[in-house]
mmCIF file of C-alpha atoms in Angstrom:
data_model
loop_
_atom_site.group_PDB
_atom_site.id
_atom_site.type_symbol
_atom_site.label_atom_id
_atom_site.label_comp_id
_atom_site.label_asym_id
_atom_site.label_seq_id
_atom_site.Cartn_x
_atom_site.Cartn_y
_atom_site.Cartn_z
ATOM 1 C CA MET I 1 0.253 0.056 -0.016
ATOM 2 C CA THR I 2 1.263 3.446 -0.680
ATOM 3 C CA LEU I 3 0.969 6.411 1.617
ATOM 4 C CA LEU I 4 -2.291 7.653 -0.319
ATOM 5 C CA THR I 5 -3.980 4.115 0.285
ATOM 6 C CA ILE I 6 -3.184 3.827 3.825
ATOM 7 C CA ALA I 7 -4.250 7.333 4.434
ATOM 8 C CA GLN I 8 -7.629 6.877 2.692
ATOM 9 C CA ASN I 9 -8.075 3.450 4.668
ATOM 10 C CA VAL I 10 -7.586 5.090 7.796
ATOM 11 C CA LEU I 11 -10.319 7.932 6.922
ATOM 12 C CA LYS I 12 -12.929 5.216 5.551
ATOM 13 C CA ARG I 13 -12.369 3.167 8.458
ATOM 14 C CA ASN I 14 -13.199 5.999 10.861
ATOM 15 C CA LYS I 15 -15.954 7.230 8.537
ATOM 16 C CA ALA I 16 -14.288 10.635 8.052
ATOM 17 C CA SER I 17 -16.433 13.312 6.460
ATOM 18 C CA GLU I 18 -13.998 13.768 3.827
ATOM 19 C CA ILE I 19 -11.269 11.940 1.895
ATOM 20 C CA PRO I 20 -8.647 14.006 0.446
ATOM 21 C CA THR I 21 -7.198 12.717 -2.948
ATOM 22 C CA THR I 22 -3.681 13.942 -1.781
ATOM 23 C CA ILE I 23 -1.756 13.754 1.403
ATOM 24 C CA ALA I 24 1.830 14.514 1.321
ATOM 25 C CA GLY I 25 2.131 18.399 1.068
ATOM 26 C CA ASN I 26 -1.745 18.797 1.382
ATOM 27 C CA ASN I 27 -2.536 21.619 3.819
ATOM 28 C CA ASN I 28 -5.949 20.441 4.149
ATOM 29 C CA ASP I 29 -6.700 19.824 8.039
ATOM 30 C CA THR I 30 -7.761 16.220 7.399
ATOM 31 C CA ALA I 31 -5.075 15.365 5.171
ATOM 32 C CA LYS I 32 -2.349 16.847 7.847
ATOM 33 C CA LEU I 33 -4.074 14.930 10.511
ATOM 34 C CA VAL I 34 -3.996 11.747 8.971
ATOM 35 C CA PHE I 35 -0.410 12.069 7.617
ATOM 36 C CA SER I 36 0.510 12.683 11.208
ATOM 37 C CA ALA I 37 -1.099 9.581 12.613
ATOM 38 C CA ILE I 38 0.696 7.696 9.877
ATOM 39 C CA ARG I 39 3.952 8.881 10.732
ATOM 40 C CA ASP I 40 3.122 8.143 14.518
ATOM 41 C CA GLY I 41 1.829 4.852 13.491
ATOM 42 C CA THR I 42 4.836 4.087 11.399
ATOM 43 C CA LEU I 43 7.327 4.950 14.096
ATOM 44 C CA ILE I 44 5.327 2.442 16.494
ATOM 45 C CA VAL I 45 5.904 -0.315 14.113
ATOM 46 C CA LYS I 46 9.349 0.514 13.512
ATOM 47 C CA GLU I 47 10.346 0.400 16.991
ATOM 48 C CA ALA I 48 8.286 -2.577 18.025
ATOM 49 C CA THR I 49 11.252 -5.215 17.474
ATOM 50 C CA ARG I 50 14.590 -5.506 15.634
ATOM 51 C CA TRP I 51 12.544 -6.445 12.101
ATOM 52 C CA GLN I 52 14.745 -8.854 10.154
ATOM 53 C CA ILE I 53 14.017 -6.910 7.011
ATOM 54 C CA LEU I 54 15.706 -3.916 8.543
ATOM 55 C CA THR I 55 18.766 -5.961 9.746
ATOM 56 C CA LYS I 56 22.079 -5.593 7.618
ATOM 57 C CA ILE I 57 25.544 -6.811 7.562
ATOM 58 C CA TYR I 58 28.264 -4.534 7.109
ATOM 59 C CA SER I 59 31.636 -5.508 5.833
ATOM 60 C CA PHE I 60 34.896 -3.347 5.658
ATOM 61 C CA ASN I 61 38.776 -3.641 5.617
ATOM 62 C CA THR I 62 40.713 -2.020 8.292
ATOM 63 C CA VAL I 63 43.732 0.092 7.187
ATOM 64 C CA ALA I 64 46.975 -0.240 8.900
ATOM 65 C CA ASP I 65 47.397 2.756 11.695
ATOM 66 C CA GLN I 66 43.794 3.877 10.785
ATOM 67 C CA ALA I 67 41.791 3.793 14.147
ATOM 68 C CA ASN I 68 38.461 5.450 12.966
ATOM 69 C CA TYR I 69 35.918 4.322 10.281
ATOM 70 C CA ALA I 70 32.971 5.611 8.473
ATOM 71 C CA LEU I 71 29.420 4.029 9.421
ATOM 72 C CA PRO I 72 26.891 2.982 7.047
ATOM 73 C CA SER I 73 24.881 5.931 5.865
ATOM 74 C CA ASP I 74 21.540 4.327 6.646
ATOM 75 C CA MET I 75 22.644 3.120 10.193
ATOM 76 C CA GLU I 76 19.902 3.679 12.630
ATOM 77 C CA GLU I 77 21.239 6.100 15.320
ATOM 78 C CA GLY I 78 24.784 4.717 15.042
ATOM 79 C CA ASN I 79 24.001 1.312 16.500
ATOM 80 C CA ILE I 80 25.995 -1.690 16.250
ATOM 81 C CA ILE I 81 23.718 -4.790 17.142
ATOM 82 C CA ALA I 82 25.608 -6.354 20.298
ATOM 83 C CA ASP I 83 27.585 -9.139 20.063
ATOM 84 C CA THR I 84 27.686 -9.230 16.204
ATOM 85 C CA PHE I 85 30.982 -7.266 15.548
ATOM 86 C CA TRP I 86 33.764 -9.913 14.406
ATOM 87 C CA ASN I 87 37.270 -9.823 12.868
ATOM 88 C CA ALA I 88 36.814 -12.487 10.184
ATOM 89 C CA THR I 89 40.742 -12.383 9.658
ATOM 90 C CA THR I 90 41.621 -13.276 13.314
ATOM 91 C CA ARG I 91 38.109 -14.964 13.858
ATOM 92 C CA PHE I 92 37.836 -12.970 17.294
ATOM 93 C CA GLN I 93 34.924 -10.974 18.340
ATOM 94 C CA LEU I 94 35.417 -7.412 18.817
ATOM 95 C CA THR I 95 34.303 -6.160 22.575
ATOM 96 C CA GLY I 96 32.036 -3.137 22.710
ATOM 97 C CA PRO I 97 30.850 -0.616 22.280
ATOM 98 C CA LEU I 98 32.483 0.493 25.163
ATOM 99 C CA SER I 99 31.419 3.243 27.630
ATOM 100 C CA LEU I 100 33.401 6.516 27.412
ATOM 101 C CA SER I 101 35.064 5.855 30.771
ATOM 102 C CA GLN I 102 36.197 2.462 29.557
ATOM 103 C CA TRP I 103 37.554 4.173 26.338
ATOM 104 C CA GLN I 104 39.317 6.971 28.033
ATOM 105 C CA LEU I 105 40.868 4.107 30.518
ATOM 106 C CA LEU I 106 41.911 1.703 27.566
ATOM 107 C CA ASN I 107 43.503 5.013 25.909
ATOM 108 C CA ASN I 108 45.106 6.537 28.907
ATOM 109 C CA PHE I 109 46.219 3.267 30.552
ATOM 110 C CA PRO I 110 46.809 0.898 27.740
ATOM 111 C CA VAL I 111 46.297 -2.847 27.861
ATOM 112 C CA VAL I 112 48.947 -4.266 25.163
ATOM 113 C CA SER I 113 47.095 -6.758 22.881
ATOM 114 C CA THR I 114 47.734 -8.069 19.503
ATOM 115 C CA ILE I 115 44.627 -10.139 19.381
ATOM 116 C CA ILE I 116 41.835 -8.360 20.965
ATOM 117 C CA GLN I 117 40.061 -5.445 19.511
ATOM 118 C CA ASN I 118 37.525 -2.980 21.220
ATOM 119 C CA PHE I 119 35.528 -0.414 19.666
ATOM 120 C CA ILE I 120 33.293 2.550 20.331
ATOM 121 C CA ILE I 121 31.163 4.996 18.476
ATOM 122 C CA LEU I 122 32.125 8.731 18.739
ATOM 123 C CA GLU I 123 31.364 11.794 16.370
ATOM 124 C CA ASN I 124 29.464 9.396 14.389
ATOM 125 C CA GLN I 125 32.612 7.434 13.708
ATOM 126 C CA LEU I 126 33.791 4.054 14.268
ATOM 127 C CA SER I 127 36.940 3.789 16.533
ATOM 128 C CA ILE I 128 38.918 0.657 17.099
ATOM 129 C CA TYR I 129 41.365 -0.268 19.829
ATOM 130 C CA PRO I 130 44.292 -0.948 19.398
ATOM 131 C CA THR I 131 44.698 0.693 16.131
ATOM 132 C CA PRO I 132 44.634 -1.625 13.223
ATOM 133 C CA SER I 133 48.197 -2.606 12.211
ATOM 134 C CA GLN I 134 47.034 -4.447 9.226
ATOM 135 C CA ALA I 135 44.356 -5.083 6.765
ATOM 136 C CA ASP I 136 41.777 -7.235 8.498
ATOM 137 C CA SER I 137 38.238 -8.041 7.326
ATOM 138 C CA LEU I 138 35.558 -6.930 9.834
ATOM 139 C CA ASN I 139 31.771 -7.060 9.657
ATOM 140 C CA TYR I 140 28.763 -6.380 11.898
ATOM 141 C CA CYS I 141 24.989 -6.358 12.117
ATOM 142 C CA TYR I 142 22.979 -3.127 12.271
ATOM 143 C CA MET I 143 19.490 -1.813 11.825
ATOM 144 C CA SER I 144 18.930 0.328 8.750
ATOM 145 C CA ASN I 145 16.601 3.242 9.252
ATOM 146 C CA ASN I 146 15.410 3.244 5.644
ATOM 147 C CA ILE I 147 11.966 2.195 6.389
ATOM 148 C CA ILE I 148 10.295 3.770 3.535
ATOM 149 C CA LYS I 149 11.013 3.426 -0.316
ATOM 150 C CA ALA I 150 9.797 5.606 -3.057
ATOM 151 C CA ALA I 151 7.842 4.607 -6.271
ATOM 152 C CA ASP I 152 11.296 4.088 -7.963
ATOM 153 C CA THR I 153 12.465 1.976 -4.963
ATOM 154 C CA SER I 154 14.909 4.510 -3.645
ATOM 155 C CA PRO I 155 15.351 4.068 0.161
ATOM 156 C CA GLN I 156 14.057 6.840 2.564
ATOM 157 C CA THR I 157 13.732 7.406 6.127
ATOM 158 C CA ASP I 158 10.260 8.995 6.137
ATOM 159 C CA TRP I 159 7.215 9.489 3.971
ATOM 160 C CA LEU I 160 7.660 11.993 1.312
ATOM 161 C CA ALA I 161 5.276 11.391 -1.662
ATOM 162 C CA ASP I 162 1.841 10.174 -1.946
ATOM 163 C CA ASP I 163 3.239 7.141 -3.742
ATOM 164 C CA ASP I 164 5.746 6.093 -1.100
ATOM 165 C CA TYR I 165 5.635 2.639 0.400
ATOM 166 C CA SER I 166 6.747 0.933 3.498
ATOM 167 C CA VAL I 167 9.110 -2.028 3.810
ATOM 168 C CA LEU I 168 7.364 -2.653 7.057
ATOM 169 C CA ASN I 169 4.096 -4.514 7.308
ATOM 170 C CA GLU I 170 1.734 -1.670 5.990
ATOM 171 C CA TYR I 171 -1.438 -2.958 7.519
ATOM 172 C CA ALA I 172 -0.035 -2.745 10.998
ATOM 173 C CA ILE I 173 0.860 0.625 10.174
ATOM 174 C CA GLU I 174 -2.599 1.471 9.002
ATOM 175 C CA LEU I 175 -4.239 -0.034 12.247
ATOM 176 C CA GLN I 176 -1.635 2.166 14.478
ATOM 177 C CA ALA I 177 -2.470 5.136 12.358
ATOM 178 C CA SER I 178 -5.966 4.461 12.838
ATOM 179 C CA TRP I 179 -6.143 4.798 16.578
ATOM 180 C CA ASN I 180 -3.762 7.546 16.587
ATOM 181 C CA TYR I 181 -6.036 9.594 14.238
ATOM 182 C CA LEU I 182 -9.179 8.860 16.471
ATOM 183 C CA LYS I 183 -6.828 10.152 19.504
ATOM 184 C CA GLN I 184 -6.086 13.444 17.730
ATOM 185 C CA LEU I 185 -9.829 13.930 17.090
ATOM 186 C CA GLY I 186 -10.487 13.397 20.661
ATOM 187 C CA ARG I 187 -12.630 10.575 19.924
ATOM 188 C CA PRO I 188 -12.376 6.841 21.623
ATOM 189 C CA TYR I 189 -9.976 4.907 20.418
ATOM 190 C CA ASP I 190 -9.216 2.034 23.006
ATOM 191 C CA GLU I 191 -10.918 -0.557 20.657
ATOM 192 C CA GLU I 192 -8.833 0.274 17.757
ATOM 193 C CA LYS I 193 -5.765 0.580 19.716
ATOM 194 C CA LEU I 194 -6.019 -3.054 21.103
ATOM 195 C CA LYS I 195 -6.746 -4.361 17.738
ATOM 196 C CA ALA I 196 -3.585 -2.724 16.449
ATOM 197 C CA ASP I 197 -1.427 -3.682 19.154
ATOM 198 C CA ASN I 198 -2.507 -7.443 19.258
ATOM 199 C CA TYR I 199 -1.965 -7.265 15.356
ATOM 200 C CA LEU I 200 1.462 -6.174 15.759
ATOM 201 C CA ALA I 201 2.376 -8.333 18.781
ATOM 202 C CA ASP I 202 1.506 -11.033 16.469
ATOM 203 C CA LEU I 203 3.914 -9.934 13.805
ATOM 204 C CA VAL I 204 6.766 -9.178 16.220
ATOM 205 C CA LYS I 205 6.168 -12.887 17.743
ATOM 206 C CA LYS I 206 6.706 -14.580 14.257
ATOM 207 C CA ASP I 207 9.349 -12.051 13.129
ATOM 208 C CA GLY I 208 11.479 -12.572 16.248
ATOM 209 C CA SER I 209 11.378 -16.288 16.412
ATOM 210 C CA ARG I 210 14.786 -16.808 15.630
ATOM 211 C CA ALA I 211 17.158 -19.223 17.755
ATOM 212 C CA VAL I 212 20.352 -18.265 19.578
ATOM 213 C CA ILE I 213 22.931 -20.437 18.611
ATOM 214 C CA GLY I 214 25.715 -21.525 21.097
ATOM 215 C CA VAL I 215 29.144 -21.153 20.509
ATOM 216 C CA ASN I 216 32.738 -21.170 22.214
ATOM 217 C CA MET I 217 32.242 -18.716 24.866
ATOM 218 C CA THR I 218 36.008 -18.761 25.736
ATOM 219 C CA GLN I 219 36.662 -17.637 22.203
ATOM 220 C CA ILE I 220 34.403 -14.937 21.752
ATOM 221 C CA ARG I 221 34.875 -13.611 25.347
ATOM 222 C CA PRO I 222 38.716 -14.054 26.065
ATOM 223 C CA VAL I 223 38.803 -10.090 26.603
ATOM 224 C CA GLN I 224 36.836 -10.472 29.835
ATOM 225 C CA ALA I 225 39.759 -12.167 31.664
ATOM 226 C CA ASN I 226 42.484 -9.912 30.177
ATOM 227 C CA LEU I 227 40.406 -6.626 31.003
ATOM 228 C CA SER I 228 38.527 -7.432 34.271
ATOM 229 C CA TRP I 229 41.385 -6.651 36.391
ATOM 230 C CA LEU I 230 41.222 -3.160 34.873
ATOM 231 C CA GLY I 231 37.494 -2.818 35.702
ATOM 232 C CA ILE I 232 36.931 -2.252 31.907
ATOM 233 C CA ILE I 233 34.174 -4.888 32.054
ATOM 234 C CA ASN I 234 31.598 -5.951 34.622
ATOM 235 C CA ARG I 235 29.805 -8.744 33.131
#
């Protein structure tokens, strides 16, 4: 469904007195209200879980004597998914993201290591410690913020045109937008919200049912033994 279709469905569901033929950029009060409700509903669906359709793997190579690296342009709020950052060359997991105090401790009271790498995100860049001394292949998982696509399939972070469509479940967006629209009008919305939340919960349950596979914990967490005495980690 497109933005226009979702908007018109929401208005029809709630017996609106008028059904605008355009939404994006339309200054009509009804169009603005339903557009706001759709944006709110989209955000609710987006934040409901770590949707697999938005999960990506990013790979890059380190450069000798270079500590800082660019993040993917579509990364959601600069977040690397926990426990997914690996050095494919050394086959060791990177530890992080470290807190600011941990990062400062490492840089001011260094622990010499040629195997274990640590990371933090500062100034929208990925910083690695110790500074890589060679070209290694690294990769991690992250969440993309490109939840909308234009008619030509170009990725977007928000609704911009009537023929845009979402990569997320559009019926879930429609249901969430419906009760948000009623709320904005000051009308009862509990029944619509319950229906929307139940549908979304079912989607989350199906999307999130992925097993956690155990691996050799002595390999993926060797840094704990090395750094625990410094107080750098406490787990």
